[in-house]
Short mmCIF file of C-alpha atoms in Angstrom, two decimals:
data_model
loop_
_atom_site.label_atom_id
_atom_site.label_comp_id
_atom_site.label_asym_id
_atom_site.label_seq_id
_atom_site.Cartn_x
_atom_site.Cartn_y
_atom_site.Cartn_z
CA ILE O 662 14.11 8.14 -7.71
CA GLY O 663 11.60 10.22 -9.61
CA ALA O 664 8.27 8.76 -8.54
CA ILE O 665 6.75 7.42 -5.32
CA GLU O 666 3.72 5.79 -3.73
CA LEU O 667 2.87 8.10 -0.84
CA MET O 668 1.49 6.81 2.44
CA GLY O 669 -1.39 8.70 3.99
CA ASP O 670 0.09 9.87 7.30
CA PRO O 671 2.78 12.23 5.90
CA ALA O 672 0.34 13.93 3.54
CA GLU O 673 -2.44 14.18 6.11
CA SER O 674 -0.08 15.53 8.77
CA PHE O 675 1.05 18.17 6.28
CA ALA O 676 -2.60 19.07 5.71
CA GLY O 677 -3.24 19.51 9.44
CA LYS O 678 -4.75 16.20 10.50
CA PRO O 679 -5.48 16.09 14.26
CA GLU O 680 -2.66 14.50 16.25
CA ASN O 681 -3.38 10.98 17.41
CA PRO O 682 -3.52 10.72 21.23
CA VAL O 683 -3.76 6.91 21.20
CA ASP O 684 -0.73 4.69 21.79
CA PHE O 685 -1.50 2.42 18.86
CA ARG O 686 1.45 0.12 19.48
CA GLN O 687 0.07 -0.70 22.91
CA TYR O 688 -3.46 -0.87 21.50
CA TYR O 689 -2.54 -3.47 18.86
CA ARG O 690 -0.35 -5.34 21.34
CA LEU O 691 -3.32 -5.72 23.68
CA ARG O 692 -5.64 -6.69 20.81
CA ARG O 693 -3.26 -9.48 19.81
CA ALA O 694 -3.14 -10.64 23.43
CA GLU O 695 -6.94 -10.54 23.55
CA ARG O 696 -7.17 -12.79 20.49
CA ASP O 697 -4.78 -15.21 22.19
CA GLY O 698 -6.85 -15.17 25.38
CA GLY O 699 -4.08 -13.74 27.53
CA LEU O 700 -5.41 -10.50 29.02
CA SER O 701 -5.46 -9.76 32.74
CA GLY O 702 -8.29 -7.75 34.30
CA ASP O 703 -6.21 -4.57 34.27
CA GLN O 704 -5.25 -5.15 30.64
CA GLN O 705 -8.88 -5.67 29.67
CA LYS O 706 -9.71 -2.31 31.24
CA GLU O 707 -6.77 -0.64 29.47
CA LEU O 708 -7.82 -2.14 26.12
CA ALA O 709 -11.41 -0.92 26.60
CA GLU O 710 -10.14 2.60 27.30
CA LEU O 711 -7.82 2.54 24.28
CA ARG O 712 -10.61 1.21 22.07
CA GLU O 713 -12.92 4.00 23.19
CA ALA O 714 -10.20 6.62 22.60
CA SER O 715 -9.45 5.14 19.18
CA GLU O 716 -13.09 5.26 18.11
CA ALA O 717 -13.36 8.88 19.28
CA TYR O 718 -10.19 9.78 17.36
CA ASN O 719 -11.43 8.08 14.20
CA LYS O 720 -14.62 10.13 14.38
CA GLU O 721 -12.56 13.29 14.83
CA VAL O 722 -10.46 12.40 11.79
CA ALA O 723 -13.57 11.63 9.72
CA ALA O 724 -14.98 15.06 10.55
CA TRP O 725 -11.65 16.70 9.72
CA ARG O 726 -11.48 14.96 6.36
CA GLU O 727 -14.99 16.06 5.41
CA GLN O 728 -14.14 19.74 5.87
CA THR O 729 -10.50 19.76 4.70
CA SER O 730 -9.80 21.41 1.35
CA MET O 731 -7.57 19.94 -1.32
CA GLU O 732 -5.21 22.94 -1.29
CA PRO O 733 -2.60 21.38 1.06
CA PHE O 734 -2.43 18.27 -1.12
CA GLU O 735 -2.00 20.38 -4.24
CA GLU O 736 0.78 22.27 -2.46
CA LEU O 737 2.46 19.02 -1.47
CA ARG O 738 2.26 17.85 -5.06
CA ARG O 739 4.05 21.03 -6.17
CA MET O 740 6.74 20.59 -3.50
CA TYR O 741 7.51 17.10 -4.75
CA ALA O 742 7.33 18.18 -8.39
CA ASN O 743 9.82 20.98 -7.73
CA GLU O 744 12.28 18.29 -6.60
CA GLY O 745 11.60 16.21 -9.71
CA VAL O 746 9.41 13.63 -7.98
CA SER O 747 5.88 12.66 -8.99
CA ILE O 748 3.35 10.96 -6.72
CA TYR O 749 1.79 8.13 -8.72
CA ALA O 750 -0.20 6.46 -5.91
CA PHE O 751 -1.69 7.44 -2.54
CA LYS O 752 -2.41 5.09 0.37
CA PRO O 753 -4.31 6.77 3.22
CA ARG O 754 -6.18 4.76 5.84
CA ALA O 755 -9.52 6.00 4.53
CA PHE O 756 -10.86 3.06 2.54
CA GLY O 757 -11.68 0.46 5.18
CA ALA O 758 -15.07 -0.98 6.04
CA ASP O 759 -15.12 1.24 9.13
CA ASN O 760 -14.59 4.43 7.13
CA THR O 761 -17.52 6.52 5.93
CA GLU O 762 -18.28 6.88 2.25
CA ALA O 763 -17.47 10.58 2.63
CA GLU O 764 -13.97 9.62 3.82
CA MET O 765 -13.50 7.31 0.87
CA ASP O 766 -14.56 10.07 -1.50
CA TRP O 767 -12.15 12.42 0.27
CA GLY O 768 -9.30 9.92 -0.13
CA VAL O 769 -9.88 9.64 -3.86
CA ARG O 770 -10.06 13.41 -4.27
CA ALA O 771 -6.85 13.83 -2.25
CA ALA O 772 -5.12 11.28 -4.49
CA LYS O 773 -6.18 13.25 -7.54
CA ALA O 774 -4.94 16.51 -5.97
CA LEU O 775 -1.57 14.84 -5.35
CA GLY O 776 -1.38 13.87 -9.03
CA ALA O 777 -1.81 10.14 -8.41
CA SER O 778 -3.36 7.86 -11.00
CA HIS O 779 -4.55 5.41 -8.36
CA ILE O 780 -5.11 4.70 -4.70
CA THR O 781 -3.70 1.59 -3.03
CA LEU O 782 -5.06 -0.46 -0.16
CA GLU O 783 -4.99 -3.99 1.18
CA HIS O 784 -7.51 -6.19 -0.63
CA PRO O 785 -10.53 -6.19 1.72
CA ASP O 786 -11.74 -9.68 0.71
CA ASN O 787 -15.23 -8.21 0.51
CA ASP O 788 -16.90 -8.08 -2.88
CA ALA O 789 -19.43 -5.43 -1.89
CA HIS O 790 -16.63 -3.20 -0.64
CA THR O 791 -14.52 -3.48 -3.80
CA GLN O 792 -17.65 -2.67 -5.80
CA LYS O 793 -18.26 0.44 -3.68
CA LEU O 794 -14.67 1.64 -3.96
CA ALA O 795 -14.69 1.20 -7.73
CA ARG O 796 -17.89 3.24 -7.98
CA ILE O 797 -16.42 6.09 -5.91
CA ALA O 798 -13.12 6.02 -7.77
CA ALA O 799 -14.77 5.96 -11.19
CA LYS O 800 -16.63 9.14 -10.33
CA HIS O 801 -13.27 10.93 -10.07
CA GLY O 802 -11.41 9.03 -12.80
CA ILE O 803 -9.02 7.34 -10.36
CA PHE O 804 -8.13 3.64 -10.21
CA VAL O 805 -8.22 1.42 -7.13
CA ALA O 806 -5.22 -0.93 -6.88
CA TYR O 807 -5.51 -3.76 -4.38
CA HIS O 808 -2.43 -4.98 -2.56
CA GLY O 809 -1.93 -8.52 -1.33
CA HIS O 810 0.48 -10.43 0.85
CA GLU O 811 0.82 -14.19 0.96
CA GLN O 812 -2.85 -14.65 0.04
CA GLN O 813 -2.00 -13.62 -3.52
CA THR O 814 -2.70 -16.21 -6.23
CA PRO O 815 -3.19 -15.94 -10.01
CA THR O 816 -6.96 -15.55 -9.41
CA PHE O 817 -6.78 -13.42 -6.24
CA TRP O 818 -8.00 -10.22 -7.94
CA ASP O 819 -10.37 -11.75 -10.51
CA THR O 820 -13.71 -10.86 -8.88
CA ALA O 821 -12.71 -7.23 -8.33
CA LEU O 822 -11.39 -6.96 -11.89
CA LYS O 823 -14.68 -8.26 -13.30
CA GLN O 824 -16.65 -5.73 -11.22
CA SER O 825 -15.13 -2.62 -12.77
CA THR O 826 -12.40 -1.40 -15.09
CA PHE O 827 -11.43 0.93 -12.23
CA ASN O 828 -10.42 -2.01 -10.02
CA SER O 829 -6.83 -3.10 -10.58
CA LEU O 830 -3.71 -4.71 -9.12
CA ASN O 831 -1.02 -3.40 -6.80
CA LEU O 832 0.99 -6.58 -7.28
CA ASP O 833 3.64 -7.48 -4.68
CA LEU O 834 6.11 -9.73 -6.44
CA GLY O 835 8.03 -10.71 -3.30
CA HIS O 836 4.95 -11.73 -1.33
CA TYR O 837 3.70 -13.57 -4.42
CA VAL O 838 6.85 -15.69 -4.42
CA ALA O 839 6.71 -16.28 -0.65
CA ALA O 840 3.12 -17.53 -1.12
CA GLY O 841 4.49 -20.40 -3.19
CA ASN O 842 3.14 -19.36 -6.61
CA ALA O 843 5.10 -21.21 -9.27
CA ASP O 844 5.30 -18.59 -12.04
CA PRO O 845 5.75 -15.04 -10.72
CA LEU O 846 6.52 -13.65 -14.16
CA GLY O 847 3.40 -15.28 -15.54
CA ILE O 848 1.00 -13.06 -13.60
CA ILE O 849 2.78 -9.98 -14.95
CA ARG O 850 2.39 -11.26 -18.51
CA ASP O 851 -1.22 -12.28 -17.95
CA LYS O 852 -2.47 -9.21 -16.10
CA PHE O 853 -0.10 -6.39 -17.10
CA TYR O 854 -2.98 -4.37 -18.55
CA ARG O 855 -4.70 -4.32 -15.13
CA ILE O 856 -1.58 -3.67 -13.02
CA GLN O 857 -1.37 -0.07 -11.81
CA SER O 858 1.84 -0.56 -9.82
CA MET O 859 4.06 -3.31 -8.43
CA HIS O 860 6.00 -3.63 -5.17
CA LEU O 861 9.48 -5.08 -5.40
CA LYS O 862 11.23 -6.94 -2.57
CA ASP O 863 13.31 -10.11 -2.53
CA ARG O 864 11.61 -12.93 -0.63
CA GLN O 865 12.31 -16.62 -0.54
CA LYS O 866 10.06 -19.48 -1.60
CA PRO O 867 8.28 -21.39 1.20
CA GLU O 868 10.75 -24.28 0.97
CA ASN O 869 13.59 -21.82 1.58
CA GLY O 870 12.00 -20.12 4.58
CA LYS O 871 10.00 -17.20 3.08
CA GLY O 872 12.65 -14.76 4.30
CA ASN O 873 12.64 -11.08 3.33
CA VAL O 874 16.27 -10.73 2.30
CA VAL O 875 18.83 -8.41 0.70
CA TRP O 876 18.08 -8.02 -2.99
CA GLY O 877 19.77 -10.66 -5.11
CA SER O 878 19.94 -13.26 -2.33
CA GLY O 879 16.32 -14.49 -2.43
CA ASP O 880 14.07 -16.25 -4.93
CA THR O 881 12.13 -13.29 -6.35
CA PRO O 882 12.96 -12.66 -10.03
CA ILE O 883 13.32 -8.89 -9.66
CA ARG O 884 15.88 -8.61 -12.43
CA GLU O 885 13.81 -10.69 -14.85
CA ALA O 886 10.62 -8.79 -13.99
CA LEU O 887 12.24 -5.44 -14.75
CA GLN O 888 13.62 -6.78 -18.02
CA LEU O 889 10.19 -8.18 -18.92
CA MET O 890 8.66 -4.76 -18.30
CA ARG O 891 11.26 -3.10 -20.52
CA GLU O 892 11.00 -5.64 -23.32
CA ASN O 893 7.20 -5.46 -23.45
CA LYS O 894 7.01 -1.72 -22.76
CA TYR O 895 4.79 -2.14 -19.70
CA ASP O 896 4.28 1.34 -18.33
CA PHE O 897 3.21 0.72 -14.72
CA PRO O 898 5.73 1.80 -12.04
CA SER O 899 7.60 -0.55 -9.73
CA THR O 900 8.15 0.45 -6.11
CA ILE O 901 11.30 -0.29 -4.17
CA GLU O 902 9.84 -1.50 -0.88
CA LEU O 903 12.56 -1.82 1.76
CA GLU O 904 11.49 -4.55 4.18
CA TYR O 905 14.58 -6.66 4.85
CA ASP O 906 16.55 -6.14 8.06
CA ILE O 907 18.95 -3.24 7.65
CA PRO O 908 22.54 -4.47 8.16
CA GLU O 909 24.51 -3.13 11.09
CA GLY O 910 26.29 0.09 10.18
CA SER O 911 23.86 0.94 7.38
CA ASP O 912 20.57 2.82 7.23
CA ALA O 913 17.40 2.92 5.16
CA VAL O 914 18.68 5.55 2.72
CA ALA O 915 21.85 3.57 1.99
CA GLU O 916 19.88 0.36 1.46
CA VAL O 917 17.37 2.01 -0.90
CA LYS O 918 20.34 3.28 -2.91
CA LYS O 919 21.59 -0.32 -3.17
CA CYS O 920 18.17 -1.46 -4.35
CA LEU O 921 18.07 1.30 -6.94
CA GLU O 922 21.53 0.31 -8.17
CA PHE O 923 20.32 -3.29 -8.43
CA CYS O 924 17.54 -2.04 -10.74
CA ARG O 925 19.99 0.00 -12.82
CA GLU O 926 22.28 -2.99 -13.25
CA ALA O 927 19.35 -5.20 -14.22
CA LEU O 928 18.42 -2.78 -17.00
CA SER O 929 21.92 -1.88 -18.16
#
């Protein structure tokens, strides 16, 4: 594997990001319970305390980002490059509606320091926000690639794409299939020139259960997608995204190797 999409936490930890004191698993567990109306009095108090601590931590991180230099990210880029790996995309949690514009600018600059051509984030479903992100990214010559799950449709990205040439797709082919879209190869053909990167996983169609399964046992045309890319010389990268349950006796590294071999066989 010679190229990756890098999540934010490893890079930011390397750069000295303040350690998070909040138990986020418990925080999100309580938030889900709150939405379902199932919190006791003690749990409500605990959630309020965790929410306050989370907000304080987010402010601390925002301040850290504003004063952090790009040198650690440039160093990390060199470390990866020395091992023959390039970082083509960066996905820090810095581009949400709750983040400051300074944080967003920092995230784009960090992506550029890492050598990435684009940042990735979940599509915010907010036209003003995608417009803002495109403006910030354009200033630094970086693309914004929006990821989607089962809300993906052939027109899912259209508004953002019309807003700016710096808005683009981080297509997830497996989620696209699980959403029930009839022609997963069609969106690649139709929008290849706006796709910055694509996630690969094997999911089933809705009528088959939408499972996230071992590659080759689902309904996602991974093999055909890779062959389409080769035949048409599409130059965006495809990411092996390991999300199926790891079989007993195996581990993540072994399963990624199997996925990579699947890709090699598809292109042999």
